[in-house]
Structure formats: C-alpha cells, structure tokens
Amino acid sequence: MEKRIVEYDGRYLEYYLFRKKMKNMRMRIKEDGKLFVSCPVYTPLYEINAFILRHFDWIEQKKNEIQSRPLPIKRNYISGEEFLFLGQKYTLVIDIGTKEKVTLIDKYMVLSTRHPDDIDKKHKLIDKWYKEEIDFVFRRQFDMIVKTYRHLFPKTYILKIRQMKARWGSCMINKNTVVLNSKLIYADIKYVDYVIMHELCHFYHKNHDHDFYRMLASLCPCHRQLKKDLNHGGYISYSH
Ligand SMILES: [Zn+2]
C-alpha cells in the first residue's frame, strides 16, 4: 500500500494505492472518508492519477455525504437525552417502575425500570425496544407495499434486517430477498417505504438504468428527493 497525493485545480487529494493482480482499476471511499484505489500491478502513475481525476466530482460528492452523516452519539441513558424514531425526536424520561419497558408518550420516550442507575441495563432495554419496533415497522411496511403491488411482485419475498455501514438497503435477486438497514428506523416512514420500493424494483432491473428509474418513479414519484435527503442525513422531520 502506498499513500499518495494527486493535485487537481489547486486542490490536493490524498489516496491509498494498492497494486494487485486485477484487470481494471477500482476505487472506493471508506467510512472515514479515505480514498482507496486498487489497480493492476504495473499501471503507470499518470494513468492512476488520470483515473482519479476523471472521478473527482464523484469523490467530492461521496466525501461530502460522509461528512454530513450524523456522528454516533455517546449515550448515558439519562433523562433529557434525545432519541430518534421514525423521523421524530423523543426526549428520554427515566421512570422508576416495577416493569421494564419503553413507551412513547407524546414527545417523550419513557423508560420504566427498576434499575434507573444501571447504564448497561437501560442501554439493553432501549436496544431491545428499537429491535422489536424495527422488526414490526419494517415488516408491516414491506408486506403492505408487496400487497399493494401484488401484480408486480407476486412471489413470496423474504425481508432481512441488518446493520449496514454504507447502504440503506440491498437486494438478493436469486433469493427473493430484500435487506433493509436497521438505521432506517431513525428516518420518517416515507424513507423506509422508498428504500423498500427501490429494492423491489431490482427484481426487475438489476442496474440503476433508465428502466429501473422509470419503474421506481411509477411506484414512488418523489424518489429523487427522498434519496437525496437520506444521503445527506436530512431525513429528520421537525414537524412538531
Ligand atoms: Zn439500487
């Protein structure tokens, strides 16, 4: 691996170069914003730099997207902390109760617990609550969309939910399976629906080509805006 710098229009771009046994050059941007380029072993440097510069706009755009993603928050699970759920912010209230449960009341997320000072316990309870909600909400939306468009999606489809770093959803065409990123639970329901519809369209169109977008637009006319919001962390609704 070599660390290199390429200059373009007075700007400098740092990248990590991997020379490998491969046919075509490839690049990707990691979660931390670092640019990784892999190329066939004997590719001359000018070709590598030209390849990077051809994708300069794409690189800038991806880097901006990564930067605008919300950072993970260090939680203490005390009253007053804010939690996102389906595009709304809820303020945590710790309530000493006899049962261990989470309830949403108005703008509050009320956590009743016999262990109000046990951070681990509170963390687990809230995680468990999110997990159950994710499962319930995503399956409900998925079933509803498949049912609404039964004429397009007549098979039995499997929904899987995972924590993913770089994608909101994916699709395993051969297995009739759609995978959703569990982080979508922070976004408004319309974004959950959008990702489901996007992935379902891949059962007809593997790539993001013209036909794919035509089908997606027929199911979800606002898909462009929704995608833009999602990738810029603009999925939080401040309607109240
Ligand atoms: Zn796609």
mmCIF file of C-alpha atoms and ligand atoms in Angstrom:
data_model
loop_
_atom_site.group_PDB
_atom_site.id
_atom_site.type_symbol
_atom_site.label_atom_id
_atom_site.label_comp_id
_atom_site.label_asym_id
_atom_site.label_seq_id
_atom_site.Cartn_x
_atom_site.Cartn_y
_atom_site.Cartn_z
ATOM 1 C CA MET A 1 0.000 0.000 0.000
ATOM 2 C CA GLU A 2 1.297 3.458 -0.894
ATOM 3 C CA LYS A 3 -0.042 6.750 0.338
ATOM 4 C CA ARG A 4 -0.080 9.286 -2.499
ATOM 5 C CA ILE A 5 -1.331 12.732 -3.337
ATOM 6 C CA VAL A 6 -2.776 13.990 -6.593
ATOM 7 C CA GLU A 7 -3.227 17.660 -7.418
ATOM 8 C CA TYR A 8 -6.171 18.962 -9.332
ATOM 9 C CA ASP A 9 -7.030 22.580 -9.975
ATOM 10 C CA GLY A 10 -5.051 23.714 -6.952
ATOM 11 C CA ARG A 11 -6.669 21.162 -4.696
ATOM 12 C CA TYR A 12 -4.953 18.148 -3.207
ATOM 13 C CA LEU A 13 -6.433 14.752 -2.860
ATOM 14 C CA GLU A 14 -4.870 12.054 -0.757
ATOM 15 C CA TYR A 15 -5.334 8.414 -1.608
ATOM 16 C CA TYR A 16 -4.106 4.952 -0.705
ATOM 17 C CA LEU A 17 -2.898 2.879 -3.601
ATOM 18 C CA PHE A 18 -3.000 -0.903 -3.737
ATOM 19 C CA ARG A 19 -1.316 -2.682 -6.613
ATOM 20 C CA LYS A 20 -2.916 -6.042 -7.122
ATOM 21 C CA LYS A 21 -3.433 -8.845 -9.568
ATOM 22 C CA MET A 22 -6.555 -7.462 -11.194
ATOM 23 C CA LYS A 23 -7.887 -6.328 -14.551
ATOM 24 C CA ASN A 24 -9.386 -2.904 -14.049
ATOM 25 C CA MET A 25 -8.726 -0.047 -11.707
ATOM 26 C CA ARG A 26 -11.199 0.450 -8.904
ATOM 27 C CA MET A 27 -11.746 2.958 -6.165
ATOM 28 C CA ARG A 28 -13.829 3.249 -3.082
ATOM 29 C CA ILE A 29 -14.275 5.651 -0.242
ATOM 30 C CA LYS A 30 -14.209 4.196 3.220
ATOM 31 C CA GLU A 31 -16.484 5.193 6.065
ATOM 32 C CA ASP A 32 -13.822 7.557 7.434
ATOM 33 C CA GLY A 33 -13.634 9.355 4.070
ATOM 34 C CA LYS A 34 -10.318 7.857 2.943
ATOM 35 C CA LEU A 35 -9.952 7.127 -0.741
ATOM 36 C CA PHE A 36 -8.693 3.653 -1.661
ATOM 37 C CA VAL A 37 -7.575 2.944 -5.206
ATOM 38 C CA SER A 38 -6.623 -0.500 -6.434
ATOM 39 C CA CYS A 39 -5.019 -1.106 -9.782
ATOM 40 C CA PRO A 40 -3.232 -3.786 -11.787
ATOM 41 C CA VAL A 41 0.368 -4.206 -10.643
ATOM 42 C CA TYR A 42 2.154 -2.353 -13.446
ATOM 43 C CA THR A 43 -0.206 0.553 -14.034
ATOM 44 C CA PRO A 44 1.779 3.781 -14.534
ATOM 45 C CA LEU A 45 1.133 6.557 -12.077
ATOM 46 C CA TYR A 46 -0.136 9.014 -14.690
ATOM 47 C CA GLU A 47 -2.897 6.561 -15.588
ATOM 48 C CA ILE A 48 -3.871 6.149 -11.968
ATOM 49 C CA ASN A 49 -3.993 9.892 -11.422
ATOM 50 C CA ALA A 50 -5.992 10.398 -14.606
ATOM 51 C CA PHE A 51 -8.447 7.769 -13.392
ATOM 52 C CA ILE A 52 -8.860 9.587 -10.079
ATOM 53 C CA LEU A 53 -9.268 12.979 -11.720
ATOM 54 C CA ARG A 54 -11.954 11.653 -14.041
ATOM 55 C CA HIS A 55 -13.941 10.755 -10.933
ATOM 56 C CA PHE A 56 -13.103 13.888 -8.996
ATOM 57 C CA ASP A 57 -16.702 15.118 -8.759
ATOM 58 C CA TRP A 58 -17.916 11.738 -7.616
ATOM 59 C CA ILE A 59 -15.200 11.600 -4.943
ATOM 60 C CA GLU A 60 -16.058 15.083 -3.675
ATOM 61 C CA GLN A 61 -19.725 14.226 -3.551
ATOM 62 C CA LYS A 62 -19.131 10.987 -1.630
ATOM 63 C CA LYS A 63 -16.837 12.738 0.816
ATOM 64 C CA ASN A 64 -19.464 15.395 1.454
ATOM 65 C CA GLU A 65 -22.068 12.735 2.049
ATOM 66 C CA ILE A 66 -19.861 11.018 4.590
ATOM 67 C CA GLN A 67 -19.106 14.291 6.361
ATOM 68 C CA SER A 68 -22.746 15.234 6.660
ATOM 69 C CA ARG A 69 -23.728 11.954 8.268
ATOM 70 C CA PRO A 70 -24.634 12.309 11.910
ATOM 71 C CA LEU A 71 -21.923 11.074 14.255
ATOM 72 C CA PRO A 72 -22.713 8.299 16.690
ATOM 73 C CA ILE A 73 -23.711 9.789 19.992
ATOM 74 C CA LYS A 74 -22.224 8.731 23.297
ATOM 75 C CA ARG A 75 -25.192 7.860 25.457
ATOM 76 C CA ASN A 76 -25.565 7.885 29.209
ATOM 77 C CA TYR A 77 -29.244 6.913 29.178
ATOM 78 C CA ILE A 78 -30.325 9.694 31.458
ATOM 79 C CA SER A 79 -33.454 11.833 31.317
ATOM 80 C CA GLY A 80 -33.195 14.610 28.751
ATOM 81 C CA GLU A 81 -31.228 12.715 26.114
ATOM 82 C CA GLU A 82 -32.749 12.717 22.660
ATOM 83 C CA PHE A 83 -33.593 9.671 20.603
ATOM 84 C CA LEU A 84 -34.762 9.474 17.022
ATOM 85 C CA PHE A 85 -37.588 7.256 15.962
ATOM 86 C CA LEU A 86 -39.276 7.380 12.558
ATOM 87 C CA GLY A 87 -38.152 10.924 11.883
ATOM 88 C CA GLN A 88 -39.212 12.365 15.235
ATOM 89 C CA LYS A 89 -37.101 13.359 18.194
ATOM 90 C CA TYR A 90 -38.085 11.940 21.578
ATOM 91 C CA THR A 91 -36.717 13.067 24.908
ATOM 92 C CA LEU A 92 -35.819 10.261 27.254
ATOM 93 C CA VAL A 93 -37.515 10.150 30.636
ATOM 94 C CA ILE A 94 -36.276 7.606 33.163
ATOM 95 C CA ASP A 95 -39.109 6.424 35.320
ATOM 96 C CA ILE A 96 -38.681 4.134 38.301
ATOM 97 C CA GLY A 97 -41.215 1.416 37.773
ATOM 98 C CA THR A 98 -41.894 -2.203 38.566
ATOM 99 C CA LYS A 99 -41.836 -3.287 34.926
ATOM 100 C CA GLU A 100 -39.011 -2.931 32.428
ATOM 101 C CA LYS A 101 -40.483 -1.248 29.377
ATOM 102 C CA VAL A 102 -40.231 1.607 26.903
ATOM 103 C CA THR A 103 -43.271 3.647 25.922
ATOM 104 C CA LEU A 104 -43.574 6.630 23.602
ATOM 105 C CA ILE A 105 -45.832 9.277 25.072
ATOM 106 C CA ASP A 106 -46.209 12.483 23.089
ATOM 107 C CA LYS A 107 -42.618 13.705 22.529
ATOM 108 C CA TYR A 108 -41.162 11.548 25.277
ATOM 109 C CA MET A 109 -39.578 8.148 25.352
ATOM 110 C CA VAL A 110 -40.399 6.864 28.802
ATOM 111 C CA LEU A 111 -38.194 4.101 30.104
ATOM 112 C CA SER A 112 -39.644 2.405 33.164
ATOM 113 C CA THR A 113 -37.104 0.390 35.028
ATOM 114 C CA ARG A 114 -36.254 -0.981 38.435
ATOM 115 C CA HIS A 115 -32.621 -0.129 37.727
ATOM 116 C CA PRO A 116 -32.585 3.611 36.944
ATOM 117 C CA ASP A 117 -28.832 3.891 37.600
ATOM 118 C CA ASP A 118 -27.708 0.894 35.582
ATOM 119 C CA ILE A 119 -26.490 2.272 32.234
ATOM 120 C CA ASP A 120 -25.936 -1.186 30.738
ATOM 121 C CA LYS A 121 -29.387 -2.328 31.677
ATOM 122 C CA LYS A 122 -31.008 0.821 30.275
ATOM 123 C CA HIS A 123 -28.950 0.537 27.110
ATOM 124 C CA LYS A 124 -30.102 -3.052 26.617
ATOM 125 C CA LEU A 125 -33.745 -2.206 27.253
ATOM 126 C CA ILE A 126 -33.731 0.601 24.718
ATOM 127 C CA ASP A 127 -31.859 -1.502 22.154
ATOM 128 C CA LYS A 128 -34.372 -4.303 22.617
ATOM 129 C CA TRP A 129 -37.235 -1.876 22.164
ATOM 130 C CA TYR A 130 -35.703 -0.495 18.956
ATOM 131 C CA LYS A 131 -35.131 -4.013 17.645
ATOM 132 C CA GLU A 132 -38.737 -5.002 18.196
ATOM 133 C CA GLU A 133 -40.011 -1.795 16.607
ATOM 134 C CA ILE A 134 -37.667 -2.179 13.634
ATOM 135 C CA ASP A 135 -38.924 -5.685 13.073
ATOM 136 C CA PHE A 136 -42.565 -4.701 13.426
ATOM 137 C CA VAL A 137 -42.467 -1.479 11.398
ATOM 138 C CA PHE A 138 -40.274 -2.728 8.540
ATOM 139 C CA ARG A 139 -42.277 -5.947 8.118
ATOM 140 C CA ARG A 140 -45.558 -4.076 8.212
ATOM 141 C CA GLN A 141 -44.426 -1.609 5.521
ATOM 142 C CA PHE A 142 -42.835 -4.342 3.436
ATOM 143 C CA ASP A 143 -45.951 -6.532 3.489
ATOM 144 C CA MET A 144 -48.146 -3.556 2.738
ATOM 145 C CA ILE A 145 -46.095 -2.484 -0.298
ATOM 146 C CA VAL A 146 -45.812 -6.006 -1.700
ATOM 147 C CA LYS A 147 -49.567 -6.448 -1.226
ATOM 148 C CA THR A 148 -50.366 -3.104 -2.869
ATOM 149 C CA TYR A 149 -48.262 -4.042 -5.913
ATOM 150 C CA ARG A 150 -49.147 -7.717 -5.909
ATOM 151 C CA HIS A 151 -49.461 -7.655 -9.717
ATOM 152 C CA LEU A 152 -45.776 -6.689 -9.930
ATOM 153 C CA PHE A 153 -44.492 -8.737 -7.028
ATOM 154 C CA PRO A 154 -46.460 -11.984 -6.993
ATOM 155 C CA LYS A 155 -43.837 -14.169 -5.313
ATOM 156 C CA THR A 156 -43.113 -14.772 -1.673
ATOM 157 C CA TYR A 157 -40.401 -12.391 -0.628
ATOM 158 C CA ILE A 158 -38.120 -12.529 2.344
ATOM 159 C CA LEU A 159 -37.230 -9.457 4.338
ATOM 160 C CA LYS A 160 -33.988 -9.343 6.258
ATOM 161 C CA ILE A 161 -32.882 -6.571 8.544
ATOM 162 C CA ARG A 162 -29.243 -5.806 9.187
ATOM 163 C CA GLN A 163 -26.995 -3.067 10.415
ATOM 164 C CA MET A 164 -25.186 -1.854 7.332
ATOM 165 C CA LYS A 165 -22.485 0.756 7.097
ATOM 166 C CA ALA A 166 -22.692 2.026 3.577
ATOM 167 C CA ARG A 167 -26.124 1.167 2.239
ATOM 168 C CA TRP A 168 -29.753 1.688 3.160
ATOM 169 C CA GLY A 169 -30.854 -1.495 1.519
ATOM 170 C CA SER A 170 -29.856 -4.264 -0.816
ATOM 171 C CA CYS A 171 -31.474 -6.958 -2.840
ATOM 172 C CA MET A 172 -30.630 -10.624 -3.405
ATOM 173 C CA ILE A 173 -32.457 -11.273 -6.650
ATOM 174 C CA ASN A 174 -31.975 -15.045 -6.751
ATOM 175 C CA LYS A 175 -33.194 -15.457 -3.218
ATOM 176 C CA ASN A 176 -36.209 -13.137 -3.497
ATOM 177 C CA THR A 177 -34.795 -11.301 -0.549
ATOM 178 C CA VAL A 178 -34.690 -7.648 0.359
ATOM 179 C CA VAL A 179 -32.317 -6.443 3.063
ATOM 180 C CA LEU A 180 -33.004 -3.229 4.947
ATOM 181 C CA ASN A 181 -30.576 -1.261 7.065
ATOM 182 C CA SER A 182 -31.889 -1.158 10.632
ATOM 183 C CA LYS A 183 -30.780 2.501 10.874
ATOM 184 C CA LEU A 184 -33.740 3.415 8.683
ATOM 185 C CA ILE A 185 -35.803 3.352 11.882
ATOM 186 C CA TYR A 186 -34.457 6.858 12.611
ATOM 187 C CA ALA A 187 -35.941 8.144 9.378
ATOM 188 C CA ASP A 188 -39.514 9.068 8.573
ATOM 189 C CA ILE A 189 -41.646 6.183 7.364
ATOM 190 C CA LYS A 190 -41.658 7.548 3.810
ATOM 191 C CA TYR A 191 -37.921 6.811 3.592
ATOM 192 C CA VAL A 192 -38.470 3.243 4.754
ATOM 193 C CA ASP A 193 -41.085 2.858 2.015
ATOM 194 C CA TYR A 194 -38.778 4.429 -0.548
ATOM 195 C CA VAL A 195 -35.917 2.019 0.191
ATOM 196 C CA ILE A 196 -38.289 -0.962 0.073
ATOM 197 C CA MET A 197 -39.660 0.148 -3.304
ATOM 198 C CA HIS A 198 -36.172 0.826 -4.630
ATOM 199 C CA GLU A 199 -35.007 -2.662 -3.689
ATOM 200 C CA LEU A 200 -38.150 -4.326 -5.033
ATOM 201 C CA CYS A 201 -37.557 -2.680 -8.428
ATOM 202 C CA HIS A 202 -34.240 -4.521 -8.598
ATOM 203 C CA PHE A 203 -36.189 -7.768 -9.028
ATOM 204 C CA TYR A 204 -36.971 -6.416 -12.497
ATOM 205 C CA HIS A 205 -33.937 -4.280 -13.206
ATOM 206 C CA LYS A 206 -30.584 -5.280 -11.794
ATOM 207 C CA ASN A 207 -28.829 -1.996 -12.540
ATOM 208 C CA HIS A 208 -29.742 1.622 -11.952
ATOM 209 C CA ASP A 209 -30.566 2.207 -15.581
ATOM 210 C CA HIS A 210 -33.298 4.168 -17.264
ATOM 211 C CA ASP A 211 -35.842 1.351 -16.996
ATOM 212 C CA PHE A 212 -35.097 0.915 -13.332
ATOM 213 C CA TYR A 213 -35.792 4.579 -12.589
ATOM 214 C CA ARG A 214 -38.906 4.573 -14.738
ATOM 215 C CA MET A 215 -40.325 1.719 -12.695
ATOM 216 C CA LEU A 216 -39.267 3.300 -9.407
ATOM 217 C CA ALA A 217 -40.836 6.623 -10.415
ATOM 218 C CA SER A 218 -44.113 4.884 -11.117
ATOM 219 C CA LEU A 219 -44.163 3.442 -7.596
ATOM 220 C CA CYS A 220 -42.537 6.345 -5.804
ATOM 221 C CA PRO A 221 -42.708 9.663 -7.703
ATOM 222 C CA CYS A 222 -40.570 11.552 -5.133
ATOM 223 C CA HIS A 223 -37.733 9.035 -5.173
ATOM 224 C CA ARG A 224 -35.069 11.554 -6.198
ATOM 225 C CA GLN A 225 -35.725 13.888 -3.297
ATOM 226 C CA LEU A 226 -36.043 11.026 -0.818
ATOM 227 C CA LYS A 227 -32.711 9.589 -1.879
ATOM 228 C CA LYS A 228 -31.081 12.994 -1.617
ATOM 229 C CA ASP A 229 -32.451 13.547 1.895
ATOM 230 C CA LEU A 230 -31.348 10.124 3.062
ATOM 231 C CA ASN A 231 -27.812 10.547 1.818
ATOM 232 C CA HIS A 232 -27.487 13.944 3.430
ATOM 233 C CA GLY A 233 -28.939 12.968 6.766
ATOM 234 C CA GLY A 234 -31.949 15.167 6.005
ATOM 235 C CA TYR A 235 -34.425 12.525 6.990
ATOM 236 C CA ILE A 236 -35.383 14.023 10.316
ATOM 237 C CA SER A 237 -38.795 15.540 10.332
ATOM 238 C CA TYR A 238 -39.175 18.599 12.522
ATOM 239 C CA SER A 239 -42.898 18.851 12.083
ATOM 240 C CA HIS A 240 -43.655 19.243 15.767
HETATM 241 ZN ZN ZN B 1 -30.316 0.104 -6.042
#
